[in-house]
Amino acid sequence: MIQQALIYAAVFATAFLASIVAPPRAAIAHPHVFIDGDVDFLADESGRLKSLAITWRYDRFETLYALTSIGIAPAPDGTLLPDDRIALIQNERDWPQGFDGAAKVVIGGESVPLTGPLGLDADLLDGRLVVRFRRNLLVPQAMNKQTIEVGFYEGTYYYAFSVAAAPKVLGLGG
């Protein structure tokens, strides 16, 4: 039963994400940053939702801007030098005051608070900045027959998030 609820939640999250990627007013403003993203649900040993595993893949222009704004240039082979990778991870981990991580979780109609980024990693793959991190729910939530909505948005700048892969549910041990 929990497995079915989790699969339903993953499918619903995909549909919800797709529905908010291009809201009706998108025709009025155009995005400046394009992010292909993934989100997976991480369950604890009791089958409760404990975390979101998030991946952002920035477009090539934003990648170039992000790297140059902190003084990083890719190595000739298109990778990052170890010190540059550490600087990039630190930069991505230090979110500006008031930035909520562009993620919102609603379970059973109630907004669920999340931690800041945990286990953050960043790299350069195929000329694109890829950032991976986890956001824990402050209190793990049961997923039995509950609607779980996950939305990505950024209200201070023109970001366009797209879902690159269907969410998975991880950590149920089978």
mmCIF file of C-alpha atoms in Angstrom, residues 3 5 18 20 27 49 57 68 71 88 99 122-123 137-138 147 151 159-160 174:
data_model
loop_
_atom_site.group_PDB
_atom_site.id
_atom_site.type_symbol
_atom_site.label_atom_id
_atom_site.label_comp_id
_atom_site.label_asym_id
_atom_site.label_seq_id
_atom_site.Cartn_x
_atom_site.Cartn_y
_atom_site.Cartn_z
ATOM 1 C CA GLN A 3 4.549 1.478 -2.420
ATOM 2 C CA ALA A 5 1.030 5.656 -2.513
ATOM 3 C CA ALA A 18 4.862 19.908 -15.681
ATOM 4 C CA ILE A 20 3.773 24.807 -13.309
ATOM 5 C CA ALA A 27 3.582 34.417 -22.412
ATOM 6 C CA LEU A 49 8.898 10.826 3.022
ATOM 7 C CA ARG A 57 21.206 21.116 -14.973
ATOM 8 C CA THR A 68 32.725 33.562 -14.750
ATOM 9 C CA GLY A 71 36.186 33.609 -11.472
ATOM 10 C CA LEU A 88 31.771 26.218 -7.104
ATOM 11 C CA PHE A 99 16.055 32.372 -1.223
ATOM 12 C CA ALA A 122 28.417 20.494 -8.322
ATOM 13 C CA ASP A 123 30.249 19.643 -11.501
ATOM 14 C CA LEU A 137 11.557 17.670 5.368
ATOM 15 C CA LEU A 138 11.781 19.144 8.856
ATOM 16 C CA THR A 147 -1.430 13.708 -2.423
ATOM 17 C CA GLY A 151 6.779 22.444 -7.337
ATOM 18 C CA TYR A 159 13.701 30.785 -14.375
ATOM 19 C CA ALA A 160 12.165 28.044 -16.496
ATOM 20 C CA GLY A 174 12.338 -3.380 -2.283
#
